[in-house]
C-alpha atoms as a PDB file:
ATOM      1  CA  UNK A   1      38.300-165.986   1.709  1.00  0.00           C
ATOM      2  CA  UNK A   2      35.489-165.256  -0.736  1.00  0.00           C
ATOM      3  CA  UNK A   3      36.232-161.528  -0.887  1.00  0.00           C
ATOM      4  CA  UNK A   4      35.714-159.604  -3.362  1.00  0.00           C
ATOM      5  CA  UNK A   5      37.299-155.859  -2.963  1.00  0.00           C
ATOM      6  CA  UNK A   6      35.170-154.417  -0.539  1.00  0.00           C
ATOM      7  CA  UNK A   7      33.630-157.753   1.080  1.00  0.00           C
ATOM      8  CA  UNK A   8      32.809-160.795   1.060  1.00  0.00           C
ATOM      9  CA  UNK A   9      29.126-163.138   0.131  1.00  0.00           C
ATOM     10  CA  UNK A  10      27.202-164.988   2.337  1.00  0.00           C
ATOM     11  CA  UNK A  11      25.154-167.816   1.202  1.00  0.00           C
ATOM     12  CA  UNK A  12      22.361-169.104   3.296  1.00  0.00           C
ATOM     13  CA  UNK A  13      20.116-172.520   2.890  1.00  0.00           C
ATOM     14  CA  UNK A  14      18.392-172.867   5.777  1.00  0.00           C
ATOM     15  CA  UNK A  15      16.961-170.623   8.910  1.00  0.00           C
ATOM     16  CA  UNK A  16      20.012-167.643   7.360  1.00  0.00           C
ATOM     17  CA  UNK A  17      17.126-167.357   4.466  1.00  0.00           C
ATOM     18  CA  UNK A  18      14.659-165.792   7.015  1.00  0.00           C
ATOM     19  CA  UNK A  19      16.719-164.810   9.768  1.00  0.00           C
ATOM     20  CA  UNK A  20      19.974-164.157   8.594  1.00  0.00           C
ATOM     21  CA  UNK A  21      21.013-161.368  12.006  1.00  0.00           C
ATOM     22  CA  UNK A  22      23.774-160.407  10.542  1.00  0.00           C
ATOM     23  CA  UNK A  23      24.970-157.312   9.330  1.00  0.00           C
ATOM     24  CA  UNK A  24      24.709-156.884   5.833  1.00  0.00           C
ATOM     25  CA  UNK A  25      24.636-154.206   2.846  1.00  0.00           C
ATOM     26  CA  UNK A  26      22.898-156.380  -0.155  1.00  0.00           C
ATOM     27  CA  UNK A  27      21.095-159.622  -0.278  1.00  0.00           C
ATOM     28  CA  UNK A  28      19.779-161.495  -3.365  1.00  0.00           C
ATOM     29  CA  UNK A  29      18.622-164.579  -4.428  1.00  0.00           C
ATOM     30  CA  UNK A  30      21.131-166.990  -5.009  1.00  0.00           C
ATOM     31  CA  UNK A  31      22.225-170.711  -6.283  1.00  0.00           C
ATOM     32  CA  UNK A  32      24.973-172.812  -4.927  1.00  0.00           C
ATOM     33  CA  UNK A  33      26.046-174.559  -7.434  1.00  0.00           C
ATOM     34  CA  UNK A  34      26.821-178.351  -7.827  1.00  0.00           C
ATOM     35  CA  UNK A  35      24.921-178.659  -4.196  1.00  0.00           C
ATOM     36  CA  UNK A  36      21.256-179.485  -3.039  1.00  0.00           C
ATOM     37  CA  UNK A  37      19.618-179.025   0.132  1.00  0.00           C
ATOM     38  CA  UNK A  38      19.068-182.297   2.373  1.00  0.00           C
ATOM     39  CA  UNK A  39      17.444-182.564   5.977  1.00  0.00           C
ATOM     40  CA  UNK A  40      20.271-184.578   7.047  1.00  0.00           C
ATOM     41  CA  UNK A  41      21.849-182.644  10.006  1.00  0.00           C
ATOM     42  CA  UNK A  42      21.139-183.257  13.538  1.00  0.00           C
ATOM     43  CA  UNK A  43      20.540-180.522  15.879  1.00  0.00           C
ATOM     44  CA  UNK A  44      21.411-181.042  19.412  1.00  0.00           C
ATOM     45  CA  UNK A  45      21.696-177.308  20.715  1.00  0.00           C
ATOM     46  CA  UNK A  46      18.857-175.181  18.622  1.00  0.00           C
ATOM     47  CA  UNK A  47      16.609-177.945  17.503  1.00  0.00           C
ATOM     48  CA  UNK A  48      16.799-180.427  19.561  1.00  0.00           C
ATOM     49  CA  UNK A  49      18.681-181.988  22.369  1.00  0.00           C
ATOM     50  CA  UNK A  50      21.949-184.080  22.956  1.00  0.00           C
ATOM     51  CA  UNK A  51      19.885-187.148  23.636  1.00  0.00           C
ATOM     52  CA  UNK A  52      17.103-186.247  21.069  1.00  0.00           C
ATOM     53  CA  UNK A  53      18.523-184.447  18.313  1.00  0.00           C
ATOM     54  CA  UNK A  54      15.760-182.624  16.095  1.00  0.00           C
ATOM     55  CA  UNK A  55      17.014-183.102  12.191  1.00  0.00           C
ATOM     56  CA  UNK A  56      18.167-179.554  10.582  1.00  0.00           C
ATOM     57  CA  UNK A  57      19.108-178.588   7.049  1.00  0.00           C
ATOM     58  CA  UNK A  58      23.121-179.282   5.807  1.00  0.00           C
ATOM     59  CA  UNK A  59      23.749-178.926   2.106  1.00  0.00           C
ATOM     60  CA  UNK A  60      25.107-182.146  -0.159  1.00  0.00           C
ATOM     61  CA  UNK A  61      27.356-181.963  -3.411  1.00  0.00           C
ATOM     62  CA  UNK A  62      25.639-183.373  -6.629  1.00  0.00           C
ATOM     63  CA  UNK A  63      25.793-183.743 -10.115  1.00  0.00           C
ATOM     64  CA  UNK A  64      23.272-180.915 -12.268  1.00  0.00           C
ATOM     65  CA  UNK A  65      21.816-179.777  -8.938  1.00  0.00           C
ATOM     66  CA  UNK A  66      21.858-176.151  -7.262  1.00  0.00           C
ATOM     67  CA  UNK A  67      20.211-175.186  -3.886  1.00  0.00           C
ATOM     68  CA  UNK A  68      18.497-172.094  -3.563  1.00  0.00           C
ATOM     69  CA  UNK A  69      19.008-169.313  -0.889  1.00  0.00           C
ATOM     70  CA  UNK A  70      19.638-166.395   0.069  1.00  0.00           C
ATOM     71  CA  UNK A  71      23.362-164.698  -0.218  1.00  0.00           C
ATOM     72  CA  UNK A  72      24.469-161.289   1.937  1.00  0.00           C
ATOM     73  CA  UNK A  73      26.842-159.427   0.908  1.00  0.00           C
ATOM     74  CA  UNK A  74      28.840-158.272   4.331  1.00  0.00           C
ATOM     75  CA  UNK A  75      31.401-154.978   4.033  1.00  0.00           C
ATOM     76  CA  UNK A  76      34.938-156.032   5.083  1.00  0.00           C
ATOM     77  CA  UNK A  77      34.137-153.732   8.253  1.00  0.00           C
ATOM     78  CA  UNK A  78      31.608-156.433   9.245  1.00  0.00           C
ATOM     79  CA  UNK A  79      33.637-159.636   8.570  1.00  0.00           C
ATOM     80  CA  UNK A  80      34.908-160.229  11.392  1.00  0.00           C
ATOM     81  CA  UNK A  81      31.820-159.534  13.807  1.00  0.00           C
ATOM     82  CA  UNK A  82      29.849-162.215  10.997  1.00  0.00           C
ATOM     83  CA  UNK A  83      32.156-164.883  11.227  1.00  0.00           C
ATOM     84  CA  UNK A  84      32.367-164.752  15.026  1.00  0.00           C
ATOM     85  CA  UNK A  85      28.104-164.710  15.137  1.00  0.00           C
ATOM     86  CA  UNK A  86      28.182-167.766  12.744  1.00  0.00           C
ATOM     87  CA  UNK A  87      30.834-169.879  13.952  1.00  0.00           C
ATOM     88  CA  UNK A  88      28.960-169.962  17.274  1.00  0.00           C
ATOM     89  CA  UNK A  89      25.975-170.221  15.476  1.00  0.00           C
ATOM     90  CA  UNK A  90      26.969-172.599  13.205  1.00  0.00           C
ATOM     91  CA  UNK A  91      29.259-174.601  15.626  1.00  0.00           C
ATOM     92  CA  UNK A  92      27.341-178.147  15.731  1.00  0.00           C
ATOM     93  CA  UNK A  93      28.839-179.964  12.856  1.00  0.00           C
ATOM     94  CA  UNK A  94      29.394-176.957  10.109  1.00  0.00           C
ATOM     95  CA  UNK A  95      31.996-175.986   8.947  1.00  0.00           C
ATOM     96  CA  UNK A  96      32.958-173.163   6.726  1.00  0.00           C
ATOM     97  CA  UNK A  97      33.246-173.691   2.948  1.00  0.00           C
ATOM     98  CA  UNK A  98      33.637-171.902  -0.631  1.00  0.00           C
ATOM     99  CA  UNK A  99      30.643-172.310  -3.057  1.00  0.00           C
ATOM    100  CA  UNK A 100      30.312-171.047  -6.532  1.00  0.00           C
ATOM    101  CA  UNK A 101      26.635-168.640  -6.403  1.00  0.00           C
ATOM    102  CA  UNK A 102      24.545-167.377  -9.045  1.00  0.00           C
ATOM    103  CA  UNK A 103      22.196-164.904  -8.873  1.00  0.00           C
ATOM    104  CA  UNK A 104      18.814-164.808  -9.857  1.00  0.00           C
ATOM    105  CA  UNK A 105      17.313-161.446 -11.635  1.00  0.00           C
ATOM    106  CA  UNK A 106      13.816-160.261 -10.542  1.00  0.00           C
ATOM    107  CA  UNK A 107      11.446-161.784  -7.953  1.00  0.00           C
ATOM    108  CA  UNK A 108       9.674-163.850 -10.739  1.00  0.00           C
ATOM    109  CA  UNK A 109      12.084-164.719 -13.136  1.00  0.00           C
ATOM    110  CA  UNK A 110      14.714-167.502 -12.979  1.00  0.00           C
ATOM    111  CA  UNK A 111      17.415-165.527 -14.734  1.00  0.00           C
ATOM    112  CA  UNK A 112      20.874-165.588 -13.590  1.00  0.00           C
ATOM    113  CA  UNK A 113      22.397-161.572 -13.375  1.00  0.00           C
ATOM    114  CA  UNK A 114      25.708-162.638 -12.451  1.00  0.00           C
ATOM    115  CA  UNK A 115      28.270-165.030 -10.448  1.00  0.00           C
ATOM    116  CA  UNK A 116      30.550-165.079  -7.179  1.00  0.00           C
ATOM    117  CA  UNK A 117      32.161-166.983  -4.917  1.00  0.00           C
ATOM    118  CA  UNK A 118      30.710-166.813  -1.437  1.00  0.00           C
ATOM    119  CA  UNK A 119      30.925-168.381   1.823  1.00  0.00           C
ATOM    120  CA  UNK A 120      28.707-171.010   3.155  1.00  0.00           C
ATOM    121  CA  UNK A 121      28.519-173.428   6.514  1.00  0.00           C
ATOM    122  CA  UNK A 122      28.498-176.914   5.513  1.00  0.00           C
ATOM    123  CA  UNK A 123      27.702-180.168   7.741  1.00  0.00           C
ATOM    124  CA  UNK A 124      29.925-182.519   6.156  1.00  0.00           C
ATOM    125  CA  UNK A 125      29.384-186.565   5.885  1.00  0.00           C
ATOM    126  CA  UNK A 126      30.551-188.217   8.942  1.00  0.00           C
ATOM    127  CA  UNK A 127      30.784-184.946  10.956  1.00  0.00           C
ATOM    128  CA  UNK A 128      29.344-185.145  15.293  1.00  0.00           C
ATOM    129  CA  UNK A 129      26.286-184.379  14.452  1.00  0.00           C
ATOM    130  CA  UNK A 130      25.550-186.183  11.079  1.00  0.00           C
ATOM    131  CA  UNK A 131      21.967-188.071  11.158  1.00  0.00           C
ATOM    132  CA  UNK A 132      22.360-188.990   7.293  1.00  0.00           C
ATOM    133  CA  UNK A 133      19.237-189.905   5.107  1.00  0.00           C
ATOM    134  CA  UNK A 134      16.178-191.690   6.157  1.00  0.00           C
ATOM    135  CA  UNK A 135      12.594-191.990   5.122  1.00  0.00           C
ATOM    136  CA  UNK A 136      10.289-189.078   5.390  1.00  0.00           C
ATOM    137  CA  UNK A 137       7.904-190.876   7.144  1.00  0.00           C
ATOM    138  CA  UNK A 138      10.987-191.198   9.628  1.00  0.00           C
ATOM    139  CA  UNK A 139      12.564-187.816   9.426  1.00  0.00           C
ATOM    140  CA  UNK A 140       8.741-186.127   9.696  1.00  0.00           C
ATOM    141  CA  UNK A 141       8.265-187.958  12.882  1.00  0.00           C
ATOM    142  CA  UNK A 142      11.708-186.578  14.386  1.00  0.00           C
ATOM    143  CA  UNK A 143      10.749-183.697  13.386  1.00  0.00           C
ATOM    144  CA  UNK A 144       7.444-183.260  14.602  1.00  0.00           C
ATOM    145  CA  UNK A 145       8.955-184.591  18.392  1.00  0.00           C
ATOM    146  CA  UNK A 146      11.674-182.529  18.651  1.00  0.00           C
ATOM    147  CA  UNK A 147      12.935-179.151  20.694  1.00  0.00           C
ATOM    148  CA  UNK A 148      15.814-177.072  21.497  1.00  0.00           C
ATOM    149  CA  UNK A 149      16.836-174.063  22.795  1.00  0.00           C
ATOM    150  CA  UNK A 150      15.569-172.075  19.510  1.00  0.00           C
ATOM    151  CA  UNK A 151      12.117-173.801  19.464  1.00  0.00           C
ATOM    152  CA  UNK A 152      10.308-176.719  18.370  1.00  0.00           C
ATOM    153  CA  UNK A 153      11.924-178.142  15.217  1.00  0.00           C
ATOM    154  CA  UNK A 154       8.637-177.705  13.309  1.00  0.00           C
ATOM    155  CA  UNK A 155       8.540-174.521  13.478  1.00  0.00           C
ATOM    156  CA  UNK A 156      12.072-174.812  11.812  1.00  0.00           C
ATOM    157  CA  UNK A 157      10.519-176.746   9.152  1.00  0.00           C
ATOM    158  CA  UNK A 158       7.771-174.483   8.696  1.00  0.00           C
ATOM    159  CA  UNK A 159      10.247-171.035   8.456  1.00  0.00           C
ATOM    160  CA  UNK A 160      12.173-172.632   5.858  1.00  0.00           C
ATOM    161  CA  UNK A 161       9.424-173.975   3.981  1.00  0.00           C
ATOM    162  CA  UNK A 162       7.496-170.433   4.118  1.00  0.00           C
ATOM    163  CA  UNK A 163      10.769-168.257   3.352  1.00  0.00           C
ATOM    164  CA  UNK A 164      11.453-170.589   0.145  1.00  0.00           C
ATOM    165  CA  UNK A 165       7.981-170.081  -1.377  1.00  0.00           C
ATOM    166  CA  UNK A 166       8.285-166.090  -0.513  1.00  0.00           C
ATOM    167  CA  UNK A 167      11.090-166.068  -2.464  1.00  0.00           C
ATOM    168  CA  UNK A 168      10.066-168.274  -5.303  1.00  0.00           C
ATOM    169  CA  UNK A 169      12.961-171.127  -4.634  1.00  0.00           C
ATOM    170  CA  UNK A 170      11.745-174.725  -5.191  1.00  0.00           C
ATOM    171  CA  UNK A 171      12.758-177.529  -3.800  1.00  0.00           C
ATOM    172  CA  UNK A 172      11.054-180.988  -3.384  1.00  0.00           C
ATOM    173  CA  UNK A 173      12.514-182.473  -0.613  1.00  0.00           C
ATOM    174  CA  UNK A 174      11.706-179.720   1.494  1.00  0.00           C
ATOM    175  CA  UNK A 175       8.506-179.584  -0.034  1.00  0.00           C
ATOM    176  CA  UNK A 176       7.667-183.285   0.067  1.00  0.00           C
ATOM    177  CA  UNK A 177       9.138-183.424   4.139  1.00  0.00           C
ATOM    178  CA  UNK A 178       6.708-180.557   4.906  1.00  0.00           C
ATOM    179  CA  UNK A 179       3.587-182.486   3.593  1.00  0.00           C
ATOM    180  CA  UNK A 180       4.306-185.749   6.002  1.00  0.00           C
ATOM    181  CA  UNK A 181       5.307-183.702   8.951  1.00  0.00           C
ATOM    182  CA  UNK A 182       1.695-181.782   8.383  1.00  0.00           C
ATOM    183  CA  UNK A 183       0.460-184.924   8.112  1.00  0.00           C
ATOM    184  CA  UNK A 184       1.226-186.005  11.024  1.00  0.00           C
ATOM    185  CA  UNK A 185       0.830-182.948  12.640  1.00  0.00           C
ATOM    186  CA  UNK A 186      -3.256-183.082  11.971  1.00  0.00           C
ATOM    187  CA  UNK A 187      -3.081-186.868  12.854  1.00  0.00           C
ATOM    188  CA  UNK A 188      -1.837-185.975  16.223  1.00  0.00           C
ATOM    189  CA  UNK A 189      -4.647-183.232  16.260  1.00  0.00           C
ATOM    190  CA  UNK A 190      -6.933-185.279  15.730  1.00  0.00           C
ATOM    191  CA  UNK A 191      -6.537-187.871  17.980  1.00  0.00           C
ATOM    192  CA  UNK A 192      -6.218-184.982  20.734  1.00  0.00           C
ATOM    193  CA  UNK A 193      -9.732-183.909  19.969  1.00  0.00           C
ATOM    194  CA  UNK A 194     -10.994-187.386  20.599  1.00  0.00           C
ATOM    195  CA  UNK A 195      -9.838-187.755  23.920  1.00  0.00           C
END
C-alpha cells in the first residue's frame, strides 16, 4: 500500500505533525488533497475518557479543499514496526486510508515540488467514536474540560495549533477553535482570581 520502491509516505494532520515517534528517513510538508481538517473525533483513550470523550482531529473529504501536514517517508525496513505503533495508536475510530499528497517547496513558499500517494488514519462518519460537528462555542468547552491518558485535551489543541504556524500551514477552523477555547480559558482564569 502506498509504496513507492524503497518505502512508503506517511501523512500526518494532527498530534503526527509534532510528534510523529516513528521511525522515519524524510519528512516534508505536505497536502492531502480533496480533504480538510475537522475537530470532529472523539477521544476516549488519549484525550479524554469513555464517559467524557475530549474532541480530537479526523480529516473530512471536500470539494477544492486540502489539509496541511506533515508526511514521513518510512524505509520498507520500518513498515512494519510503523504500522504496528499506529494501529495501536490510532485504534479509536481510524482507520487506515490512501490520500493523494503534495508537497510544498521551501519553508516560506507555497509551491508544490512534487506528488505521492501516502498513507493516512482516517476517522470515518459514523465510526465508535464519531462526535460529528458542533458549534465552537460547544466544541471549545469540551475541549477545555477534557483529559485522558495523554493529557489534557488543550494542550492537544494548543500542539496542533503551535506545530501548524511553525510550519506555515493555515487553517481556520483550527485557528478559529483555538481563539474560543482561549477564551474561555482566561474566563475561567479570571473568575479563579476572584474567589
Amino acid at each position: 500500500m502506498n509504496r513507492r520502491g524503497d518505502g512508503v509516505w506517511v501523512f500526518g494532520y494532527g498530534s503526527l505533525i509534532w510528534r510523529p515517534d516513528i521511525p522515519f528517513r524524510e519528512q516534508r510538508v505536505a497536502y492531502a488533497q480533496g480533504w480538510t481538517r475537522r475537530f470532529w473525533q472523539g477521544s476516549h483513550d488519549h484525550r479524554g475518557l469513555p464517559h467524557a470523550p475530549g474532541r480530537v482531529v479526523t480529516i473530512v473529504p471536500g470539494t477544492g479543499v486540502s489539509c496541511g501536514g506533515m508526511a514521513y517517508f518510512v524505509e520498507v525496513a520500518a513498515i512494519c514496526e510503523t504500522w504496528d505503533e499506529l494501529d495501536d495508536r490510532e485504534k479509536n475510530g481510524y482507520q487506515r486510508e490512501t490520500v493523494r499528497l503534495t508537497f510544498r517547496g521551501g519553508a516560506s513558499d507555497g509551491t508544490a515540488i512534487g506528488a505521492a500517494d501516502g498513507a493516512v488514519y482516517v476517522a470515518p462518519v459514523g465510526n465508535s467514536a464519531w462526535l460529528g460537528p458542533a458549534p465552537f462555542p460547544e466544541i471549545a468547552r469540551q475541549i477545555l474540560r477534557s483529559e485522558g491518558l495523554s493529557g489534557t485535551n488543550i494542550d492537544y489543541m494548543r500542539q496542533l495549533a503551535g506545530a501548524l504556524r511553525r510550519f506555515g500551514i493555515k487553517d481556520d477552523h483550527v485557528f478559529r477553535l483555538e481563539r474560543h477555547v482561549e477564551d474561555l480559558a482566561r474566563q475561567a482564569r479570571s473568575r479563579e482570581n476572584r474567589r
